[in-house]
Structures are given as C-alpha cells and as structure tokens.
Amino acid sequence: MEYLSTRDKTLRKSAAQAITMGLSRDGGLFTPVSFPSLSALEVETLCGMPYRKRAAYVMGKFLEDFRPEELNQFTKNAYGPDRYDDPAAAPLRKVDGRTWCLELWHGPTSAFKDMALQMLPQLLSASLRMTGEKKTACILVATSGDTGKAAMEGFADVEQTKILVFYPENGVSEIQKLQMTTQEGANVGVCAVKGNFDDAQSGVKRIFSDEAMRTALAERGYFLSSANSINWGRILPQVAYYISAYCDLLNGKELKLGEPVNFCVPTGNFGNILACYYAKRMGLPVKRMICASNCNDVLAEFIRTGVYDRNRPFHTTMSPSMDILISSNLERLLFDLSGGDDELVRGYMEELARTGRYEVTPGIKRRMQEIFYGGSCSEEETRDCIAMLHRYKYLIDPHTAVAAKVLTDYRKETGDRTPAVFVSTASPYKFCDSVLASIGEKPAEDSVERIGQMEAVTGVAAPARLAALKGKAVRFHDVTEKELMEEKVLEFLK
Ligand SMILES: *Cc1c(COP(=O)(O)O)cnc(C)c1O
C-alpha cells in the first residue's frame, strides 16, 4: 500500500517512509492511496480475538511491508498488562439500553493518546530499519496536554530517537504539566511556550518546513519527525478500536452483524474521529459520526455551514485537549471527500494560512453532512453532564462529558435512535479540579492531593501512575517565546 500527500498526489511513499517522515515535504499529510475492505467474515473472525490481535490484524491491512508476526509482537508490547490496566485495553462500557462508552484511557498516561503512542515508536523503529535510515529521529511535539506525555512515555529511551515536547505555558492542567515535567528518560526534553496550543503547533510546523534547519540538523546527524496526529503512524492504531468496539457489541449480542452504529467523539485535532471515518471507509457499518466540540466550536460550525473560520476568540476551557482552532487532520477528510482533489485541498490550506478561512464546495459539504454531525457544549453543560453521570455512578472527565452531552443533543435534534457509542478520551483523574467542582466538592489546594480526595469522595480508584506522581522530582523548567522555538531545538540537539 502506498501513501500520497494530500497536497500533491504525485508524491508517493511507502508506509515506512510516510511514518519516518511524519509530514510530507510540501506540507501535506500522508494518506493511503486506497482503503482496504473489511468483510463481514473478517469482522466475525476478529470477534474471537483479544484486542491486541484485532489491532495487529487491522493495521496489517494497511502495512503490507510489515510482517504479521512483527505487528503481533508490537501490539503485544503496546497493550500488554505492564502498560494497560484493563485486559481489554479498550473496554466498552454499557451506559443505557442503546448507549455505550468506549474507554480509551487505560494506558500508562491515562489518556487515549496511549492507544497510538504506545505503537508509534515501534512502527517508527521498524520503519527506520526498513528504510536504512542511519540518522537519529528527533521527534518534535506540540501538545495541548496529553500528546506530549504519551509521546514521551512511548519514546523514552527508544534507540535512535530523541523527543522534544512544547506545551502552552498556561494551557494544560496541573496534573498534565507535572506528568510531563517529571518524565524520565535520557532522550527526552520538555519546554513551555508563551502562547496557546495553536502557537506551539504553528511553531513546530514552521520548524518542519525550514530548509536551513533541516540542513543544520542533518549535519549533526538528526532528522525531524513527528508524533503528532499528522503522522500516519498515529492515525492507524486508532482505526482498530472502532472496529474492536463493534466486535464487542456483536459479542454482547447488542447488535447483529451489519447493523449500524453511531460514534460520538470529543474532537480537537480531528485525528480520533478521522480514524472512525477510515473504519467506515473499510466497511464498518458506522451510520453517523458525531463531532463534539467544547466552546471552541469551529468544527461544529464548519460541519453545519461548510465554512471553516478560525477568526474567533480562543477559549481556555476545562477540556484543554480540545482547545484548538486549527484541526490539522481535517485536511485528510477534505482530501477524501473531494475524491482526492489535491489542488483543491492545497488551495483551502493556503487560504486558511492566509486569511484563516475557507469554504468548501457544495458537493463536499453535502457528503460531509450525510455522515457527520457537529455539536458543541458550554462549560456549564460540561459540568452538568459530569454531575448527571456521576449520579448514575459513572465518573467521566470533561472531554468525555462534552461527547456525552453532544450525543444527547444530537439525538434530540435528529430523533436518530441508532445505538451509539461515545468515546471516553481521558481518565477523570487527569482533571480532578474540574471533576470535583462539577460534583459539588471543593478541590484541595494541591493538585496531587486532589487525586486522593477524589478517590475518597467517589470510591473510584485512581490509575496507579497518576497516584505515583506525588513526590516525583520535576526535571524540566524551560520556557520559551513562541518565536524562539528554533533555538530550543538547536540547543536540545547540540
Ligand atoms: C487529544 C485529545 C482529544 C482530541 O483528539 P483529536 O484526535 O485531537 O481530535 C480529546 N480528548 C482528550 C482527552 C485528548 O487527549
């Protein structure tokens, strides 16, 4: 299977090359030339397998140059009991007669990013071997909180890699910050940026497209790669859990093979929901994908109107991983919905960079609205939703609450009674202050103390690694102006 750039279809790469490079030289994103199909028989076979085998099988369909035994070993490493605290890795939990929650946060950093970032380092290492690359990969990450930690946890002490993470100084939760600044590993670095997530992401993109930087780093024996969801190696492992969730619904006799399901996904950079779209493209019977935003509602408006307009106030919310005004992976969706029109996509992205706005053709808008629905949720509604589910003895984090609320709105607005799964992207223990406040408790002063406080109040056990943050030494204190991120990279790779 080959991969092409969303901005230039003639640019084709193998899977190993696409994963090694992360982003295409022309600024485009690597996308598979076609989608392998998943037959009903294959879905039935997957139903009898544990998560790791399902994941290896699904990924294998896109990675023909990787050996099946190798992929099986990778998923065994990624989702095994030393990394995941639930044997199902991505367990499906029933909420009511036609609603389920897909819990994706049972990995080492308690966010769904682990599902992909426990795999990516292994895919990258194998890709380096396959392509004969001798230079060290320097992974640059811009994070809104969860990616940075999950990427470092995945890449810590992985041979032939170094990883530098930039996060918005005031845009992440205290627990997230502590998770990052206490990260262990000889090859990791962390730096705060004075600005918001889009500033950090724009800085990383600028460094990637800087030829002089590329040359300077090559002379030092490095090349840049990405662990952000622009990397195909991030999207692919995520396709697997949508298919796995469907298998679990079949196994539980909740659905019959072929019956449709809806997924509601709390969305930021559009990576997670894009993976759901790709599962649908493979033939998974997904009827509607519900894209849930917090009050940074650029995507909800886009899906409703066909106009993408980032010229609006930026809000810092209690679901920081969704405080995003430029959703990078939307580019992959537009490419596919336009029938692979690279010129059109390039035009949109140039307009977005120049004016902050673009409008898609009526055809793309129609096709998008047939399968996507966009909704948003205020801070107050988020709190109410956490409190409501808590009364039903289910503790969820603010990101998940946004999805649960938007799913309710969707059902009210459309009357669609299709069974639906909302996706849970973080442990509530990553956001104790917001969760405690939502359920009517006054959060303790110290962010780590709140973990114990929330356990006492709710009786729900905290993930062991979060509880262990108490007393861990902070290793990183760096802060940079957003214009000076280049210098931090050069310093890190001295
Ligand atoms: C990253 C993240 C999201 C957004 O996912 P995208 O793939 O960027 O759309 C939502 N919730 C949490 C907790 C996250 O960490």
XYZ file of C-alpha atoms and ligand atoms in Angstrom:
509
model
C 0.000 0.000 0.000
C 1.359 3.393 -0.965
C 0.741 6.740 0.703
C 0.351 10.069 -1.052
C 0.408 13.682 0.029
C -2.933 15.477 0.367
C -1.349 18.456 -1.418
C 0.404 16.612 -4.234
C -0.839 13.218 -5.380
C 2.269 12.530 -7.445
C 4.300 12.400 -4.226
C 4.124 8.754 -3.196
C 5.823 6.935 -0.346
C 5.858 3.514 1.272
C 4.286 3.139 4.724
C 7.762 3.049 6.296
C 8.755 6.281 4.547
C 5.488 8.011 5.452
C 5.873 7.046 9.123
C 9.541 8.068 9.200
C 8.881 11.479 7.648
C 5.675 12.266 9.567
C 4.737 15.240 7.417
C 5.204 15.455 3.663
C 7.780 17.982 2.375
C 5.036 20.007 0.688
C 3.215 20.440 3.987
C 0.594 17.830 3.062
C -0.416 14.811 5.128
C 0.243 11.236 4.044
C -2.927 9.336 3.225
C -3.357 5.777 1.910
C -3.981 5.599 -1.858
C -6.978 3.371 -1.183
C -8.823 1.765 1.719
C -8.655 -1.993 2.214
C -12.060 -3.504 2.826
C -13.086 -5.471 5.851
C -15.550 -8.247 5.055
C -18.319 -9.499 7.335
C -16.409 -12.750 7.672
C -13.298 -10.881 8.814
C -15.321 -8.969 11.410
C -16.650 -12.291 12.712
C -13.129 -13.655 12.948
C -11.958 -10.558 14.813
C -14.779 -11.050 17.328
C -12.983 -14.145 18.629
C -9.682 -12.357 19.216
C -8.282 -10.280 22.096
C -7.695 -6.559 21.483
C -4.019 -6.858 20.580
C -4.728 -9.384 17.829
C -7.586 -7.343 16.433
C -5.309 -4.297 16.324
C -2.462 -6.176 14.608
C -4.876 -7.552 12.018
C -6.434 -4.173 11.195
C -3.058 -2.434 10.952
C -1.678 -5.241 8.822
C -4.200 -4.405 6.145
C -2.501 -1.023 5.693
C 1.085 -2.130 6.346
C 1.816 -4.833 3.824
C 5.585 -4.395 4.142
C 5.457 -5.281 7.846
C 5.382 -8.973 8.769
C 2.277 -10.173 10.673
C 4.416 -11.726 13.456
C 6.157 -8.396 13.870
C 2.871 -6.494 14.198
C 1.591 -9.078 16.661
C 4.703 -8.578 18.768
C 4.269 -4.774 18.635
C 0.659 -4.854 19.804
C 1.548 -7.358 22.488
C 4.188 -4.907 23.774
C 1.901 -1.884 23.414
C -1.270 -3.167 25.042
C 0.109 -5.725 27.491
C -0.584 -5.844 31.243
C 2.541 -3.865 32.171
C 1.221 -0.904 30.148
C -2.566 -1.316 30.285
C -4.544 -1.733 33.497
C -7.511 -3.374 31.730
C -7.062 -6.683 29.901
C -9.408 -5.466 27.145
C -7.164 -2.371 26.532
C -10.149 -0.520 25.021
C -13.137 -1.780 27.046
C -16.697 -0.921 26.085
C -18.965 0.013 28.962
C -22.751 -0.021 28.782
C -24.380 3.218 29.882
C -28.024 2.556 28.975
C -30.070 0.378 26.611
C -28.701 1.975 23.463
C -25.637 3.879 24.660
C -22.112 2.677 25.352
C -18.876 4.336 26.310
C -15.577 3.283 24.742
C -12.891 3.798 27.395
C -9.584 4.556 25.736
C -7.585 5.744 28.733
C -6.387 2.557 30.423
C -2.801 3.035 29.209
C 0.282 4.400 31.001
C -0.605 8.136 30.811
C -4.382 7.768 31.330
C -5.317 9.429 28.026
C -6.427 7.909 24.732
C -3.199 9.112 23.108
C -1.536 5.989 24.530
C -3.542 3.809 22.148
C -1.473 5.235 19.285
C 1.668 6.396 21.049
C 2.485 3.005 22.525
C 2.525 1.743 18.919
C 4.182 4.595 17.039
C 7.719 4.183 18.468
C 7.693 0.523 17.455
C 6.377 1.339 13.979
C 8.984 4.082 13.651
C 11.889 1.896 14.784
C 10.869 -0.783 12.294
C 10.489 1.869 9.588
C 13.995 3.194 10.264
C 15.350 -0.318 9.791
C 13.361 -0.833 6.593
C 14.392 2.439 5.012
C 18.042 2.060 6.098
C 17.940 5.471 7.783
C 21.084 5.984 9.887
C 20.358 9.413 11.334
C 18.614 9.803 14.689
C 14.945 10.776 14.530
C 14.193 13.888 16.541
C 10.501 13.821 17.375
C 9.100 17.326 17.780
C 5.747 17.505 19.505
C 3.333 20.347 20.063
C 0.875 19.308 22.726
C -2.348 20.576 24.204
C -1.572 18.388 27.206
C -1.958 14.692 26.573
C 0.097 14.016 23.443
C 3.328 15.304 24.971
C 3.270 12.972 27.929
C 2.029 9.979 25.957
C 4.686 10.536 23.273
C 7.495 10.774 25.815
C 6.248 7.684 27.608
C 6.277 5.852 24.276
C 9.662 7.133 23.078
C 11.619 7.285 26.374
C 14.959 5.552 25.809
C 13.944 4.159 22.411
C 17.124 3.778 20.380
C 17.869 6.152 17.508
C 15.264 8.664 18.719
C 15.142 11.882 20.732
C 11.969 13.687 21.665
C 11.294 17.364 22.457
C 7.856 18.476 23.616
C 6.438 22.015 23.501
C 3.305 22.806 25.530
C 1.359 26.060 26.030
C 2.537 27.518 29.340
C -0.959 28.163 30.703
C -2.965 25.793 28.522
C -2.600 22.442 30.287
C -3.874 21.088 33.606
C -1.518 20.948 36.589
C -1.513 17.171 36.523
C -0.671 17.196 32.818
C 2.173 19.626 33.430
C 3.512 17.525 36.277
C 3.248 14.355 34.198
C 5.423 15.999 31.537
C 7.975 17.821 33.675
C 8.705 14.680 35.710
C 9.207 12.446 32.659
C 12.164 10.107 32.883
C 14.442 9.045 30.044
C 17.820 10.232 28.708
C 16.474 11.231 25.274
C 13.546 13.456 26.323
C 13.125 17.240 26.621
C 10.185 19.478 27.613
C 9.686 23.211 27.095
C 6.749 25.546 27.838
C 5.755 28.085 25.157
C 4.383 31.544 25.946
C 1.221 31.236 23.896
C -1.628 28.820 23.256
C -1.658 25.394 21.583
C -2.042 26.828 18.080
C 1.101 28.936 18.683
C 3.022 25.829 19.736
C 1.694 23.823 16.782
C 2.442 26.617 14.293
C 5.974 26.834 15.696
C 6.548 23.122 15.186
C 5.126 23.279 11.649
C 7.410 26.265 10.898
C 10.467 24.321 12.049
C 9.441 21.335 9.920
C 9.251 23.412 6.740
C 12.514 25.274 7.409
C 15.139 24.052 4.895
C 18.055 25.710 6.702
C 17.052 23.955 9.903
C 16.841 20.634 8.096
C 20.363 21.070 6.781
C 21.771 22.184 10.132
C 20.256 19.171 11.869
C 21.384 16.731 9.176
C 24.944 17.896 9.752
C 24.532 16.955 13.389
C 23.147 13.532 12.450
C 19.452 14.232 13.032
C 16.271 14.441 11.037
C 12.925 15.699 12.253
C 9.901 13.507 12.636
C 6.507 13.934 14.177
C 4.461 12.157 16.812
C 1.506 14.493 16.350
C -1.572 13.061 14.715
C -0.371 14.351 11.365
C 1.797 11.192 11.382
C 0.074 8.238 9.722
C 1.542 6.002 12.443
C -0.663 7.880 14.918
C -3.918 7.551 12.988
C -3.633 3.904 12.018
C -3.627 2.298 15.505
C -6.778 4.302 16.241
C -8.753 2.731 13.404
C -8.526 -0.574 15.266
C -10.542 0.392 18.353
C -13.614 1.406 16.393
C -13.638 -1.999 14.765
C -12.941 -3.632 18.120
C -15.853 -1.757 19.745
C -18.146 -3.064 17.022
C -16.915 -6.602 17.716
C -17.656 -6.131 21.414
C -21.202 -5.004 20.586
C -21.631 -8.156 18.480
C -20.145 -10.366 21.187
C -22.529 -8.858 23.737
C -25.480 -9.570 21.396
C -26.230 -5.848 21.405
C -26.128 -5.697 17.598
C -26.390 -8.133 14.713
C -23.600 -8.200 12.162
C -24.175 -5.411 9.655
C -26.453 -3.300 11.869
C -25.419 0.341 12.060
C -23.890 2.182 14.988
C -23.081 5.855 15.640
C -19.922 7.140 17.303
C -19.650 10.432 19.136
C -16.071 11.650 19.508
C -14.724 14.555 21.586
C -12.663 16.319 18.962
C -9.662 18.629 18.787
C -7.179 17.984 16.011
C -9.668 15.671 14.239
C -7.385 12.624 14.478
C -9.588 10.367 16.568
C -12.780 10.943 14.608
C -10.860 10.646 11.335
C -9.830 7.132 12.386
C -13.542 6.368 12.817
C -14.183 7.677 9.315
C -11.422 5.416 7.972
C -13.003 2.426 9.767
C -16.234 3.313 7.997
C -14.358 3.551 4.683
C -13.164 -0.012 5.281
C -16.784 -1.084 5.544
C -17.579 -0.885 9.258
C -21.328 -0.125 9.478
C -20.997 3.335 11.029
C -24.014 5.455 10.179
C -23.140 8.828 11.642
C -20.050 10.311 13.234
C -20.876 12.972 15.779
C -18.102 15.503 16.186
C -18.245 17.039 19.666
C -16.514 20.351 20.440
C -16.295 22.482 23.561
C -16.960 26.230 23.207
C -14.102 26.422 20.683
C -16.741 25.385 18.180
C -15.012 25.970 14.849
C -15.646 22.356 13.745
C -19.323 22.308 14.739
C -19.859 25.441 12.688
C -17.865 24.053 9.791
C -19.941 20.893 9.614
C -23.142 22.952 9.753
C -22.155 25.636 7.241
C -19.250 24.382 5.128
C -17.267 27.458 6.190
C -14.122 26.939 8.226
C -13.289 30.158 10.033
C -10.642 30.306 12.707
C -11.062 34.068 13.157
C -12.752 33.942 16.524
C -11.843 34.255 20.182
C -9.823 31.396 21.636
C -11.287 29.998 24.859
C -9.321 28.171 27.523
C -11.685 25.500 28.832
C -11.737 22.590 31.260
C -11.281 20.267 28.264
C -7.904 21.695 27.153
C -7.098 18.928 24.658
C -9.927 20.302 22.544
C -8.935 23.973 22.779
C -7.923 24.060 19.146
C -8.884 26.352 16.289
C -6.888 24.651 13.529
C -7.723 20.968 13.263
C -4.901 19.542 11.165
C -6.469 16.223 10.262
C -9.481 17.795 8.653
C -7.201 18.075 5.635
C -7.252 14.300 5.242
C -11.045 14.242 5.357
C -11.340 17.009 2.767
C -8.946 15.146 0.519
C -11.081 12.036 0.668
C -14.452 13.791 0.391
C -13.216 15.722 -2.649
C -12.352 12.447 -4.375
C -8.630 13.067 -3.956
C -8.519 16.601 -5.378
C -5.053 17.655 -4.189
C -5.187 21.058 -5.882
C -8.449 21.927 -4.178
C -7.108 20.852 -0.786
C -3.877 22.781 -1.284
C -5.962 25.842 -2.145
C -8.045 25.524 1.036
C -4.967 25.161 3.193
C -3.281 28.157 1.569
C -6.423 30.201 2.143
C -6.531 29.041 5.750
C -2.916 30.120 6.262
C -3.513 33.482 4.534
C -6.972 34.502 5.769
C -7.858 31.986 8.466
C -10.924 30.924 6.491
C -12.124 28.779 3.565
C -15.421 27.495 2.254
C -15.815 24.016 0.757
C -17.786 23.209 -2.397
C -21.497 22.329 -2.072
C -20.650 18.729 -3.037
C -18.132 18.288 -0.225
C -20.483 19.967 2.229
C -23.330 17.632 1.287
C -21.209 14.486 1.523
C -19.828 15.656 4.864
C -23.268 16.376 6.327
C -24.587 12.983 5.293
C -22.170 11.212 7.614
C -21.037 13.838 10.139
C -22.897 15.931 12.653
C -21.182 18.705 14.617
C -22.237 19.989 18.023
C -20.693 21.996 20.835
C -21.035 22.200 24.574
C -20.568 25.076 27.047
C -18.548 24.859 30.247
C -21.709 24.807 32.327
C -23.214 21.993 30.254
C -19.961 20.058 30.644
C -20.128 20.358 34.431
C -23.812 19.375 34.467
C -23.085 16.314 32.358
C -20.294 15.163 34.703
C -22.639 15.607 37.670
C -25.501 13.808 35.936
C -23.429 10.729 35.017
C -21.876 10.735 38.476
C -25.388 10.345 39.917
C -25.617 7.229 37.741
C -22.327 6.060 39.287
C -20.171 6.734 36.269
C -17.274 9.131 36.713
C -16.102 10.813 33.489
C -13.625 13.538 32.592
C -14.593 16.866 30.961
C -13.629 15.784 27.400
C -15.805 12.701 27.668
C -18.601 14.828 29.125
C -18.555 17.050 26.048
C -19.131 13.949 23.905
C -21.886 12.578 26.147
C -23.716 15.916 26.082
C -23.407 16.454 22.332
C -24.668 12.908 21.739
C -27.779 13.752 23.794
C -28.268 16.957 21.775
C -27.841 15.048 18.521
C -30.497 12.538 19.489
C -32.927 15.275 20.497
C -32.350 17.273 17.345
C -32.487 14.422 14.830
C -34.601 11.749 16.535
C -31.959 9.248 15.398
C -32.298 6.203 17.666
C -29.358 4.236 16.248
C -27.297 2.587 19.029
C -24.424 4.903 19.828
C -21.007 4.822 21.446
C -19.458 7.945 22.931
C -15.721 7.880 23.221
C -14.003 8.459 26.565
C -10.596 10.004 25.955
C -9.154 10.621 29.428
C -9.353 9.309 32.961
C -11.332 11.664 35.199
C -8.245 11.641 37.444
C -6.325 13.764 34.940
C -8.759 16.608 35.587
C -9.567 16.305 39.296
C -10.168 20.024 39.863
C -12.898 20.295 37.207
C -14.451 16.949 38.076
C -14.524 17.651 41.830
C -16.034 21.095 41.261
C -18.651 19.589 38.937
C -19.812 17.069 41.526
C -20.081 19.763 44.177
C -16.786 19.291 46.045
C -14.249 21.985 46.794
C -10.943 20.850 45.233
C -7.972 20.633 47.617
C -5.237 23.284 47.197
C -2.585 20.915 45.901
C -3.218 19.270 42.530
C -1.767 15.913 43.585
C -3.735 15.906 46.856
C -6.906 16.129 44.773
C -6.322 12.619 43.455
C -6.682 11.129 46.933
C -9.549 13.490 47.685
C -11.470 12.343 44.625
C -10.880 8.687 45.454
C -12.290 9.276 48.945
C -15.347 11.138 47.635
C -16.230 8.840 44.734
C -14.870 5.447 45.732
C -13.405 5.080 42.228
C -9.739 4.033 42.284
C -7.228 6.355 40.578
C -4.851 4.973 37.921
C -1.701 3.834 39.749
C 0.689 6.009 37.743
C -1.225 9.199 38.475
C -1.288 8.413 42.171
C 2.503 7.888 41.948
C 3.085 11.496 40.777
C 3.133 12.504 44.410
C 6.654 13.464 45.350
C 8.200 12.859 41.908
C 11.076 15.215 41.055
C 10.448 17.920 38.415
C 13.219 17.667 35.785
C 12.239 20.415 33.322
C 11.682 24.155 33.883
C 12.318 25.678 30.416
C 10.028 28.370 28.957
C 10.374 29.998 25.525
C 8.833 32.798 23.467
C 6.913 31.258 20.566
C 9.245 32.954 18.051
C 12.306 31.305 19.610
C 11.339 27.636 19.461
C 14.009 27.013 16.786
C 16.734 27.893 19.277
C 15.374 25.412 21.787
C 15.541 22.676 19.176
C 19.144 23.513 18.317
C 20.059 23.611 21.999
C 18.396 20.230 22.580
C 20.286 18.629 19.706
C 23.699 20.131 20.470
C -6.183 14.667 22.138
C -7.423 14.583 22.904
C -8.676 14.840 22.318
C -8.815 15.273 20.885
O -8.473 14.268 19.985
P -8.151 14.604 18.450
O -7.683 13.352 17.867
O -7.068 15.669 18.501
O -9.390 15.153 17.858
C -9.800 14.693 23.103
N -9.711 14.351 24.405
C -8.532 14.109 25.008
C -8.511 13.762 26.453
C -7.347 14.212 24.288
O -6.179 13.967 24.892
